[in-house]
Structures are given as structure tokens and as C-alpha cells.
Short mmCIF file of C-alpha atoms and ligand atoms in Angstrom, two decimals:
data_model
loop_
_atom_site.label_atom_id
_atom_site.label_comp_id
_atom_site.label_asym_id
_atom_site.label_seq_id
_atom_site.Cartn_x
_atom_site.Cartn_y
_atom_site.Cartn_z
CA UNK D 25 -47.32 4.97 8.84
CA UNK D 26 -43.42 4.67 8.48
CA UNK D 27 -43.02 7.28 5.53
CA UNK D 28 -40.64 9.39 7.45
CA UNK D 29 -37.51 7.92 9.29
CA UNK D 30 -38.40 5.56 12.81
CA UNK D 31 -36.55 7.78 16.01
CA UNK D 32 -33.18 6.38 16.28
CA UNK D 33 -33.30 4.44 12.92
CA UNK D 34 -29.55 6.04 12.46
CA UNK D 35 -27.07 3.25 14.78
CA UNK D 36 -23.57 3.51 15.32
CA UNK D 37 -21.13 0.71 15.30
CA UNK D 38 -18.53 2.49 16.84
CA UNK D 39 -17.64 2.68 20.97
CA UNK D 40 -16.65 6.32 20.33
CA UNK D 41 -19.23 8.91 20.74
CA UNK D 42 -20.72 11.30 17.57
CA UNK D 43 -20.78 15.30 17.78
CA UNK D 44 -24.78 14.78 17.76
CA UNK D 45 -24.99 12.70 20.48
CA UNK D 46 -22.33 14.98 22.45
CA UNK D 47 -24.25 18.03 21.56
CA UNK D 48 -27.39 15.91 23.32
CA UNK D 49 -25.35 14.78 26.41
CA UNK D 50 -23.98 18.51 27.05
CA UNK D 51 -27.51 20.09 26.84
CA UNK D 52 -29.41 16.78 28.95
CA UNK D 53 -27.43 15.88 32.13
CA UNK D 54 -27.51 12.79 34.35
CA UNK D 55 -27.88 12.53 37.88
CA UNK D 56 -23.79 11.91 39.20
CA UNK D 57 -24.39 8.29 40.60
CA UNK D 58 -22.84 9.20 44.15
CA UNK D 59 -26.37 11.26 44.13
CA UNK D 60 -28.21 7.79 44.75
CA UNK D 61 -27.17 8.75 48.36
CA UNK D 62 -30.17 11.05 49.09
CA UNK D 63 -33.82 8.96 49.14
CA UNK D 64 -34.86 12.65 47.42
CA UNK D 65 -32.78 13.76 44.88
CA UNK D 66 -31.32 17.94 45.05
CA UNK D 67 -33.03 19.67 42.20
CA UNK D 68 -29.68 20.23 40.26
CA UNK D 69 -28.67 16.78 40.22
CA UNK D 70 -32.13 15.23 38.91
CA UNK D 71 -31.15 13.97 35.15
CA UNK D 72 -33.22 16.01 33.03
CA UNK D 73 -34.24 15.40 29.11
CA UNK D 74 -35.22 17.95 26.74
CA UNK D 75 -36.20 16.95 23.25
CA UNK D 76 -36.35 20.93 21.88
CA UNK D 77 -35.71 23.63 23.46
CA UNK D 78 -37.13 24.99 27.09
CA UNK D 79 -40.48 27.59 25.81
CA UNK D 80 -40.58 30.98 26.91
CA UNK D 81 -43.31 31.37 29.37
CA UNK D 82 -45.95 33.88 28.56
CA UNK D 83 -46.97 36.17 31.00
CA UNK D 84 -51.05 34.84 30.68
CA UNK D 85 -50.22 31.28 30.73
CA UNK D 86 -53.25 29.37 31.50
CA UNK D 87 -54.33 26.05 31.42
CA UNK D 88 -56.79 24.34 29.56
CA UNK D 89 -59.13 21.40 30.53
CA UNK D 90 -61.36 20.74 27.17
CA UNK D 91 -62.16 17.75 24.54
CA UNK D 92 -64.42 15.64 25.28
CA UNK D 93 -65.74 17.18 28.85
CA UNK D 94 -69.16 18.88 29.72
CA UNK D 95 -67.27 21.97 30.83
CA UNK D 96 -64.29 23.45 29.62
CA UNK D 97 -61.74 25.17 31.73
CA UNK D 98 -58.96 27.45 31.56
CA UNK D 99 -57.24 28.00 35.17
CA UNK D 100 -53.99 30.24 35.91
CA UNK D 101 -51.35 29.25 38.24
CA UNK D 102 -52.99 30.89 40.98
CA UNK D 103 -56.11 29.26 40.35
CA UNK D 104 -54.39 26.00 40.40
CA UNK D 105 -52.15 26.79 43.43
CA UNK D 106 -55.73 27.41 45.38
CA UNK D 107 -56.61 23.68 45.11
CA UNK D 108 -56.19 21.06 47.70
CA UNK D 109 -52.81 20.32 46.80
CA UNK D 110 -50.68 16.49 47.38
CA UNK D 111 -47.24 15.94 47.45
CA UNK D 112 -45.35 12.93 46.91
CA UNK D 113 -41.92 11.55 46.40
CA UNK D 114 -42.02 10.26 42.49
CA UNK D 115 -38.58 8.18 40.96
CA UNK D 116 -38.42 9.05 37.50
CA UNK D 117 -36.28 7.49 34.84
CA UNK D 118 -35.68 8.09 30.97
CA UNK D 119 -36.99 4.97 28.69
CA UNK D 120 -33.20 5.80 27.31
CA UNK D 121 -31.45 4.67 30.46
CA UNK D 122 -28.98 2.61 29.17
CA UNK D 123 -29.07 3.28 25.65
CA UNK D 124 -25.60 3.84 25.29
CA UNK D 125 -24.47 0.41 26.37
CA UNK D 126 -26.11 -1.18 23.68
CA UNK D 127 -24.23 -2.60 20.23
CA UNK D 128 -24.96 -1.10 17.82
CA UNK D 129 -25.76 1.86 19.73
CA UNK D 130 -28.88 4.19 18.98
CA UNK D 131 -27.95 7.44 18.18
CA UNK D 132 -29.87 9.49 20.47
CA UNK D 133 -29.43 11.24 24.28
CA UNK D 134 -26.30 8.58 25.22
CA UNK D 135 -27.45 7.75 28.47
CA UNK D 136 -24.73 5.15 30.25
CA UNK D 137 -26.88 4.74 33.69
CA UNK D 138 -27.38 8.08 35.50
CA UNK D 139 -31.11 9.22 33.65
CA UNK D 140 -32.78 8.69 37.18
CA UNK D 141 -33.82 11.07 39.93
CA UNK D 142 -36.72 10.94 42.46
CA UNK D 143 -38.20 14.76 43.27
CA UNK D 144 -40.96 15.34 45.97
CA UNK D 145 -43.32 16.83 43.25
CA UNK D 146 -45.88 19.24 44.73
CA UNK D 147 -49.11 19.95 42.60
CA UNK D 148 -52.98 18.75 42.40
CA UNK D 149 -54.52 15.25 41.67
CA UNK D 150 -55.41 15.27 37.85
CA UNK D 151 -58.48 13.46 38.78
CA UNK D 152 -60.16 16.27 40.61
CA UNK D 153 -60.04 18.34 37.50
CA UNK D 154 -60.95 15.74 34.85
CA UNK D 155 -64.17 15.30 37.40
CA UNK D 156 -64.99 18.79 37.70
CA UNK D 157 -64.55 19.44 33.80
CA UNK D 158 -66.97 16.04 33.59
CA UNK D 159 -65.45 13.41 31.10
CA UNK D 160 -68.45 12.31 28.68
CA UNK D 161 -68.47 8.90 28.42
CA UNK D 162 -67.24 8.51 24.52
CA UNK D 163 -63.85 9.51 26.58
CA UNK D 164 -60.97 7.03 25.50
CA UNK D 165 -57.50 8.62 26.42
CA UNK D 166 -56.58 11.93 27.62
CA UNK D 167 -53.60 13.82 25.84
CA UNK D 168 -51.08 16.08 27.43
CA UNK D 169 -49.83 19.12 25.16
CA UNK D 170 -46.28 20.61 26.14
CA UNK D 171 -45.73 24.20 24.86
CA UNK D 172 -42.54 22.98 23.31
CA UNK D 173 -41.75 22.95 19.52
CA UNK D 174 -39.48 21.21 17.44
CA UNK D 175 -38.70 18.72 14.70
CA UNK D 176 -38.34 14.78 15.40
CA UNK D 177 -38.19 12.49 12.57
CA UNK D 178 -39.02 15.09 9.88
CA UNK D 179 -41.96 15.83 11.16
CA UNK D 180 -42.94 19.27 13.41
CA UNK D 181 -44.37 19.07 16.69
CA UNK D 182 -45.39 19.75 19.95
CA UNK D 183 -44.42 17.80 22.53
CA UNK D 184 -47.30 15.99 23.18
CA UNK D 185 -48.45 12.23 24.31
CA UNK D 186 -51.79 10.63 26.07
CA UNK D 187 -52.56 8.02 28.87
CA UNK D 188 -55.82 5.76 28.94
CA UNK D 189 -58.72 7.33 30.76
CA UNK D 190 -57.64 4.55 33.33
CA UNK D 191 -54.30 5.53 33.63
CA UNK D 192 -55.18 9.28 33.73
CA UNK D 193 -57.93 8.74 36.63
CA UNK D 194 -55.30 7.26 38.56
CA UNK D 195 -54.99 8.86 42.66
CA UNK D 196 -51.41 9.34 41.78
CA UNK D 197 -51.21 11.38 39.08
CA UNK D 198 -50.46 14.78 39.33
CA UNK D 199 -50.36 18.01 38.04
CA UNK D 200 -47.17 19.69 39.35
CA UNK D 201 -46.22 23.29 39.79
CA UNK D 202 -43.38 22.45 42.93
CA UNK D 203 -40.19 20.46 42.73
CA UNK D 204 -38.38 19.37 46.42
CA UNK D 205 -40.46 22.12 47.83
CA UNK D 206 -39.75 25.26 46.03
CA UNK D 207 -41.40 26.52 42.47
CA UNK D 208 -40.93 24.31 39.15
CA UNK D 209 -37.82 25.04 37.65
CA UNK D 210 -37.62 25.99 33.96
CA UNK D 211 -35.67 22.82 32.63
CA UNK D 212 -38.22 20.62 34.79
CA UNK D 213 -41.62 21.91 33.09
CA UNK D 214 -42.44 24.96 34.46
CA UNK D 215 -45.10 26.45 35.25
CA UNK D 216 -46.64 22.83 35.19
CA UNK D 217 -45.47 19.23 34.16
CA UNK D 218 -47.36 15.92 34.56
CA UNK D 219 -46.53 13.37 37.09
CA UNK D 220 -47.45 9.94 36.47
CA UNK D 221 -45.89 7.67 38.82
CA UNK D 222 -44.55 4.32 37.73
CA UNK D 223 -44.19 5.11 33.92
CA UNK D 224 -41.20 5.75 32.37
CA UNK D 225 -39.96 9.83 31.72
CA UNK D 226 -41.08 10.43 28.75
CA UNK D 227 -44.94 10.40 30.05
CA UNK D 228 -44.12 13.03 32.30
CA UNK D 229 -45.12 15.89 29.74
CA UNK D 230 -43.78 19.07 30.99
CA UNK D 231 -44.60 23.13 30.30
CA UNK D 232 -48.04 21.77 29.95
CA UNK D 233 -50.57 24.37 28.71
CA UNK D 234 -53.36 21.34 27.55
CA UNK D 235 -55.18 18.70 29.15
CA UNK D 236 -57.35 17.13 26.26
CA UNK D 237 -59.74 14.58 26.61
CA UNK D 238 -59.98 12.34 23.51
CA UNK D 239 -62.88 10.20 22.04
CA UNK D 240 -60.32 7.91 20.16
CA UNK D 241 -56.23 7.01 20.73
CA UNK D 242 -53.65 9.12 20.03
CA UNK D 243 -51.65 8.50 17.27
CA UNK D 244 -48.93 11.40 17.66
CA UNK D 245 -45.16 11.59 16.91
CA UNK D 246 -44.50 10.97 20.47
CA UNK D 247 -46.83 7.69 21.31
CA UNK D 248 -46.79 6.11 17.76
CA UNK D 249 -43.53 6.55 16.26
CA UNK D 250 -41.04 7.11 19.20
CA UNK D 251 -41.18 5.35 22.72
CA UNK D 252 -42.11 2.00 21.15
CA UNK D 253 -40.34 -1.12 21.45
CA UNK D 254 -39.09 -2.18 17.36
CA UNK D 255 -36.51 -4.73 16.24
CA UNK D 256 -36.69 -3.17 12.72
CA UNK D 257 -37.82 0.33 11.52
CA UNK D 258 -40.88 -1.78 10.10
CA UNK D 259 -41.86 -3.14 12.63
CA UNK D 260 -44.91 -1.95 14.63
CA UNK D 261 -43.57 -2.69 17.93
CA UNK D 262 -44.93 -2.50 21.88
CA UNK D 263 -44.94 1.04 23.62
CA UNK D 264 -42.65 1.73 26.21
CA UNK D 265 -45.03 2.57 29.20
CA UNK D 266 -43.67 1.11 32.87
CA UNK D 267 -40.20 1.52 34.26
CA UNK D 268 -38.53 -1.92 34.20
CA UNK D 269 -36.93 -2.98 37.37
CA UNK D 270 -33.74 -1.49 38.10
CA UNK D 271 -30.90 -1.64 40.84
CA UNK D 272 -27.81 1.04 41.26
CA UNK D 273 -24.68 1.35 43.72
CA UNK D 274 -23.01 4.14 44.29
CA UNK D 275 -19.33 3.33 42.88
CA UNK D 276 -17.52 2.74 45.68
CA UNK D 277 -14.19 4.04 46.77
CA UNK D 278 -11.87 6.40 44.79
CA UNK D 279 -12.32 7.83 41.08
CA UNK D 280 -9.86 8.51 38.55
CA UNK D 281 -10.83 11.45 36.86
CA UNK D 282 -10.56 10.73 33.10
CA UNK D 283 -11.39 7.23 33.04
CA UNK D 284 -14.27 6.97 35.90
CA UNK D 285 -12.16 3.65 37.48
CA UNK D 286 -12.30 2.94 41.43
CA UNK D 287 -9.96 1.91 43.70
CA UNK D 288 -11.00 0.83 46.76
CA UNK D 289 -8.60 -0.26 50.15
CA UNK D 290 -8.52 -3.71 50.99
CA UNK D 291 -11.68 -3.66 53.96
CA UNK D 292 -15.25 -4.12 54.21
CA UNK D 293 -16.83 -1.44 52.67
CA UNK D 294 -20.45 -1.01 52.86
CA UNK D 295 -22.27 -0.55 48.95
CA UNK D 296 -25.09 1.70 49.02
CA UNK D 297 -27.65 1.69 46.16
CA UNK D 298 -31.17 2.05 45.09
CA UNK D 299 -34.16 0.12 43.36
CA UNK D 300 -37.23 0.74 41.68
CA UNK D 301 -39.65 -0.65 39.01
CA UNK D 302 -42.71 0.87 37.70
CA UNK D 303 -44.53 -2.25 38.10
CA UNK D 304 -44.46 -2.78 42.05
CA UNK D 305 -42.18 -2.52 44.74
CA UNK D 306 -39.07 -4.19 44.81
CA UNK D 307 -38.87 -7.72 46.31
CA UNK D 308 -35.59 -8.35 46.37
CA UNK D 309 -32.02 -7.06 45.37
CA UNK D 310 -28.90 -8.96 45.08
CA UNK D 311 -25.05 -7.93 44.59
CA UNK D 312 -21.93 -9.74 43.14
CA UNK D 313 -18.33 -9.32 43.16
CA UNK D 314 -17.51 -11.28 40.17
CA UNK D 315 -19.28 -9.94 37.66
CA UNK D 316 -22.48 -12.10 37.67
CA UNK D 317 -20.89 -15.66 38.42
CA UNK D 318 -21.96 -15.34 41.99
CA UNK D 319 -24.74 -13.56 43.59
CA UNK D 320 -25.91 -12.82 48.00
CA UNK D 321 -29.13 -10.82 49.06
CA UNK D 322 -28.84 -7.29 49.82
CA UNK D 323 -30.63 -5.53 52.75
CA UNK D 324 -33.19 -4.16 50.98
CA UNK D 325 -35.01 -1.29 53.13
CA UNK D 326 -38.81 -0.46 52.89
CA UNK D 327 -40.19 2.49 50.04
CA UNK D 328 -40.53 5.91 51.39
CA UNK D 329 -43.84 5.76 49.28
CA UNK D 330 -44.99 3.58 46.84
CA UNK D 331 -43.67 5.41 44.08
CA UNK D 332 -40.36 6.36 45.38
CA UNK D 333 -37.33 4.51 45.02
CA UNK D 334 -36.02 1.69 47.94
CA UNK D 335 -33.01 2.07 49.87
CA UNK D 336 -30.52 -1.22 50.06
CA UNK D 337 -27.02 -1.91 51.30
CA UNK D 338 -24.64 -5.10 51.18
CA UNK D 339 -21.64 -5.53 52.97
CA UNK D 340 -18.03 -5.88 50.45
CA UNK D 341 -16.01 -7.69 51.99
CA UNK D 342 -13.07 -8.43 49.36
CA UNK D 343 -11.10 -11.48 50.67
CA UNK D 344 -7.53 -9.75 48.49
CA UNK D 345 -6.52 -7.60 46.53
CA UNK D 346 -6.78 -7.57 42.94
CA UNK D 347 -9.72 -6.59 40.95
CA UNK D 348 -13.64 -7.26 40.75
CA UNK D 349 -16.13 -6.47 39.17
CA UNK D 350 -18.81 -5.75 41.36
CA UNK D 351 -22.67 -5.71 40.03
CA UNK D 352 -26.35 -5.42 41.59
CA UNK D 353 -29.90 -6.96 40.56
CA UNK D 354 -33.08 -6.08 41.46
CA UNK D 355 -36.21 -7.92 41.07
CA UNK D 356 -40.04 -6.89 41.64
CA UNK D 357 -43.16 -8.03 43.51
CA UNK D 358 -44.54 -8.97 40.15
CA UNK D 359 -41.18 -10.89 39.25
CA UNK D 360 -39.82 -9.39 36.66
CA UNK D 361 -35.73 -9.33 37.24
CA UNK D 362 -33.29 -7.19 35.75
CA UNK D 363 -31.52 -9.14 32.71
CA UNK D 364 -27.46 -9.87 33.32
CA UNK D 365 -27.65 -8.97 29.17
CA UNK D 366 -29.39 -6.06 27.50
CA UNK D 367 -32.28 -6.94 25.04
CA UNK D 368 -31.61 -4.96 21.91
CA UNK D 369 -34.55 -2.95 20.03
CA UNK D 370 -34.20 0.67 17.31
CA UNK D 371 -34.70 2.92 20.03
CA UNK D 372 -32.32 1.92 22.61
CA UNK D 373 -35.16 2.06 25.31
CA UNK D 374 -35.96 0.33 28.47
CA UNK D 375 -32.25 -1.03 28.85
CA UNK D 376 -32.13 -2.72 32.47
CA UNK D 377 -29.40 -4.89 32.35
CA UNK D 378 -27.44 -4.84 35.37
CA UNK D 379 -24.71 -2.32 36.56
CA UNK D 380 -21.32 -3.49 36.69
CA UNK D 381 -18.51 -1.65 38.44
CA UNK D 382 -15.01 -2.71 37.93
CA UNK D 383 -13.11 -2.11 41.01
CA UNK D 384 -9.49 -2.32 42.27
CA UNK D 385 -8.62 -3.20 45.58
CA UNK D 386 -5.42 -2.29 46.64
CA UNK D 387 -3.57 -3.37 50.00
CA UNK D 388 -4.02 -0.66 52.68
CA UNK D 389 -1.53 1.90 52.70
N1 MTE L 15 -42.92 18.91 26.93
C1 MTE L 15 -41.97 17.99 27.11
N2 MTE L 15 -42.11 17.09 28.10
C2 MTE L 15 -41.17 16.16 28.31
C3 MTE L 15 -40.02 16.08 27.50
C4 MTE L 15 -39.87 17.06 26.49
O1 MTE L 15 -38.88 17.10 25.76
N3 MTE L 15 -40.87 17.99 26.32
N4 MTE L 15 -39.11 15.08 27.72
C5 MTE L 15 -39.64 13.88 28.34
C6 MTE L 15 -38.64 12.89 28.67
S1 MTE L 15 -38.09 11.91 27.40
C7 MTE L 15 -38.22 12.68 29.96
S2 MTE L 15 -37.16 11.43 30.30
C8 MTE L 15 -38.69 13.54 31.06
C9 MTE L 15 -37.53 14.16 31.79
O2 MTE L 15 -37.96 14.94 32.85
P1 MTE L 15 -36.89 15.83 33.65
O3 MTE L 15 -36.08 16.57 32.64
O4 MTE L 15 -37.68 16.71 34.54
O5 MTE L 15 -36.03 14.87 34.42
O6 MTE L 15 -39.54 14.58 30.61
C10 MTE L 15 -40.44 14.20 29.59
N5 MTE L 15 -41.36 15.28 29.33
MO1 MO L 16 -36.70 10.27 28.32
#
């Protein structure tokens, strides 16, 4: 199965940046981390991640419902827009949050922290039209075909990956068509994207033109090779499916433009963040000012919906001047708490170690 090179296989040792990856981080932005201020992120400042290129949309574009299902269909836009609709606040993150921090680093989209954003994504369940289409029962997965072409690993593709039949029938999946209230942008799938709450980005197949259901797994570019959790380029590794737990502040204070540092005046200053995890809502977050030695409960407040993103503040109140470093933790209902050191693996995915934020505090003017 590993005849043509694993995703990422290629790792630099070096803390400066390649053209590749630049050429990556110019076309894929991050959300600015000052955006963790809004519980719904603006539609320019959601990160976004494009393997290819964004497809042309042609002018009959239709989706189709088929595989293994008693009746196939083929619905416009307008057809889909005539459905009960749902919208829901969804926090989506890359599986390459992070990547960039890591030693030897991946060479891929150089993500430092900022590949999160939470859209109110407008649409129709997915489980209304897998019911009307009728799943037969040798149904094992359902895969989601993106219009987009290109070349990963040597090998040509479409953008294209699959959930379980359980995962798929989920009430909180969605087929979307409206981002924070207004049409799907073209960088965020339009005319249509999937929304699967909880899972990590790269599940979220957008400029979807199939809905397949399958009678055994997938075993595409996409599910097999990529998004999988590998030590070695041998190695079979564990997919990347959930979103890990994850905490972030919005640096506090002043920026220097070149080199990103803060200062920040000598008074309390109130740290504003927020916390999710893919795998249940957040139990608990907790801050430090000295880089990890020491660590005090945050106010964490409740989700706006299950699969949106928690407010939480803490109160920094530096005793001097001089610097700190300050960082913040969050942990789950299900326990799992973010690492204070980043588990390596190939692909540079699922990186939650905590965010530190060296900070100067000066004495007030
Ligand atoms: N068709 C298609 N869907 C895709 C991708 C892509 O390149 N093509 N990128 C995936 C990845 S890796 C991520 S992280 C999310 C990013 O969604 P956004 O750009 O709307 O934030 O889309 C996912 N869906
Ligand atoms: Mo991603």
C-alpha cells in the first residue's frame, strides 16, 4: 500500500520556513487569534485549507445521492434550498493545527495555532436524504466526493473521504449551502460542503457534487494514506477522526509587528480564550503565568451549542514587572487533557499541546 511517498514523508530540521510551505501559508490563511473574541467567527477570518485549487462551478451543478440506495437522486441547489433546513454553530479545526511547532517539522500547510474558526453553517440534515434515497442494508460507509482535482503523493485525485454509516446518520451532520447567514463562499465549498461536527477539518468535504453510499470501506488517498496517525512512513497508523481538546487566549496586550511579542502594563488584565474538543464538552480549563510550573482554574462559560466552541476568562494579575510566559489547558468531559509537550507522528496532525505566550510586563507609564 506504501508504493508512492506517505503525505508529509519530506521533514525539515530547520526553524526557518521552505518556499513550499510559504507558497501553502500565502494561499491557506489562519484565523488572526484576537478573532477568538467573537463566539461566531466573521466569514473572512475563518482559517480556511485548500489542498488544490477552488473548482469552477458549472452552471447545472447538481447533486447526487446514489451507491448503495433503493433510489438514486440528483437535486439542484434549489431543490435542496426547499428542504426543512437547520442551522447550527459548528467549531472547526485543521488535523494540522500545530504542525509547525513540531521538530522535525512536517512539510506541509505550517499551521502555528490559528487553523480554527466556528461558522453558523446553514444547510439540511444528511440523514433526511440518505432516508429518502433508502440505504440497503449491505451499506458500510458513505463517501463524500469534492469536485476538486489535484495531485497528492503522486497519485491524482479528487478530493474525496467517507464516514461510517453511523457517523453519517448522525442528527448533526449537515449538508451546507450558508455560512454566518449569507450564501457559501467559494473558498468554503460552495455551492455545498459537509458539516460533521466534532471531527477534525479535513472531514468537512467541500464543493461536494457526490454523496455515495458504499458496501465496503474506503480506501482513498484521503482516508488511507493521509490523515492517519504514523511514526514511520511504514507504519499503518490510527486515522485522525475527532478534534483533540484544545484551549486558546487571545494574546494579550500590545504586538510588535515583526516579531508577534506582547507587552502588556503592569495591571490585572483579564485573558479571554476559547475551548473545544471533538469528543465532549469541555470540563475544565486552566491558565499559567510561568510557563506550565503553576496552573489556577479559569471561568469556563457554558457552549452556545454542543458543537460550538466554550467561552472562558481568567483574571492576570502579574505581581511585577518582568516577563512570563503565560499558557492555557483545556480538558474534556471524557478526560482527555491537552499535553504540556507535543506527541510527534509523519504528518504533523492532531498537535494539542498547549499555547504559550511570552509576555512583557512593563511598569505603567
Ligand atoms: N473538497 C475539499 N474539501 C476539503 C478540503 C479540500 O482541499 N478539498 N480541505 C479539507 C481540510 S484539510 C480542512 S481543514 C477543511 C477546511 O475548511 P475551511 O477552508 O472551510 O475552513 O476543509 C476540508 N475539506
Ligand atoms: Mo485540514
Amino acid at each position: 500500500m506504501t508504493t508512492a511517498p506517505t503525505p508529509a514523508a519530506t521533514l525539515s530540521d530547520r526553524e526557518d520556513i521552505t518556499v513550499a510551505e510559504l507558497q501553502l501559508a500565502a494561499r491557506n490563511h489562519g484565523m488572526p487569534l484576537e478573532a477568538l473574541r467573537y463566539a461566531v467567527t466573521p466569514v473572512g477570518l475563518h482559517y480556511l485549507l485548500i489542498h488544490y485549487d477552488i473548482p469552477p462551478v458549472p452552471v447545472d451543478w447538481s447533486l447526487t445521492v446514489g451507491g448503495r440506495v433503493s433510489r438514486e437522486l440528483s437535486l439542484s441547489l434549489e431543490a435542496l434550498r426547499a428542504r426543512p433546513g437547520v442551522r447550527a454553530p459548528v467549531t472547526m479545526e485543521c488535523a494540522g493545527n500545530g504542525r509547525a511547532r513540531l521538530a522535525p517539522r512536517p512539510i506541509s500547510q505550517p499551521w502555528l495555532l490559528e487553523a480554527v474558526g466556528t461558522a453558523e453553517w446553514g444547510g439540511i440534515p444528511l440523514r433526511a436524504l440518505l432516508e429518502e434515497a433508502g440505504v440497503l442494508d449491505d451499506a458500510v460507509e458513505v463517501l463524500f466526493t469534492g469536485a476538486d482535482r489535484g495531485i497528492e503523493g503522486g497519485v491524482e485525485q479528487r478530493y474525496e473521504r467517507s464516514l461510517s454509516l453511523a457517523d453519517a446518520l448522525r442528527d448533526d451532520v449537515l449538508l451546507a449551502f450558508e455560512m454566518n447567514g449569507g450564501p457559501l463562499p467559494p473558498q468554503h465549498g460552495a455551492p455545498l460542503r459537509l458539516v460533521a461536527p466534532g471531527w477534525y477539518g479535513m472531514a468537512h468535504v467541500k464543493w461536494l457534487r457526490a454523496v455515495t453510499v458504499i458496501d465496503t470501506p474506503f480506501t482513498g488517498y484521503q482516508q488511507d494514506r493521509s490523515y492517519r496517525l504514523r511514526r514511520a512512513p511504514e507504519d499503518e497508523g490510527e486515522p485522525v477522526t475527532r478534534m483533540a481538546p484544545r484551549a486558546l487566549m487571545v494574546p494579550p496586550g500590545l504586538a510588535d509587528f515583526a516579531s508577534r511579542e506582547r507587552t502588556v502594563e503592569l495591571a490585572p488584565c483579564l485573558l479571554e480564550g476559547r475551548a473545544w474538543s471533538g469528543w465532549g464538552p469541555i470540563a475544565a480549563v486552566r491558565v499559567s503565568s510561568d510557563g506550565g510550573a503553576t496552573w489556577a482554574d479559569a471561568v469556563v462559560e457554558d457552549h452556545p451549542a454542543a458543537s460550538a466552541w466554550a467561552r472562558w476568562t481568567y483574571r492576570f494579575a502579574p505581581p511585577a514587572p518582568g516577563d512570563y510566559v503565560l499558557c492555557c489547558r483545556a480538558r474534556d468531559a471524557c478526560g482527555n487533557e491537552q499535553p504540556v509537550e507535543a506527541e510527534w507522528n509523519l504528518g504533523g496532525y492532531a498537535n494539542n499541546a498547549v499555547q504559550r505566550v511570552a509576555v512583557t510586563v512593563r511598569p505603567p507609564a
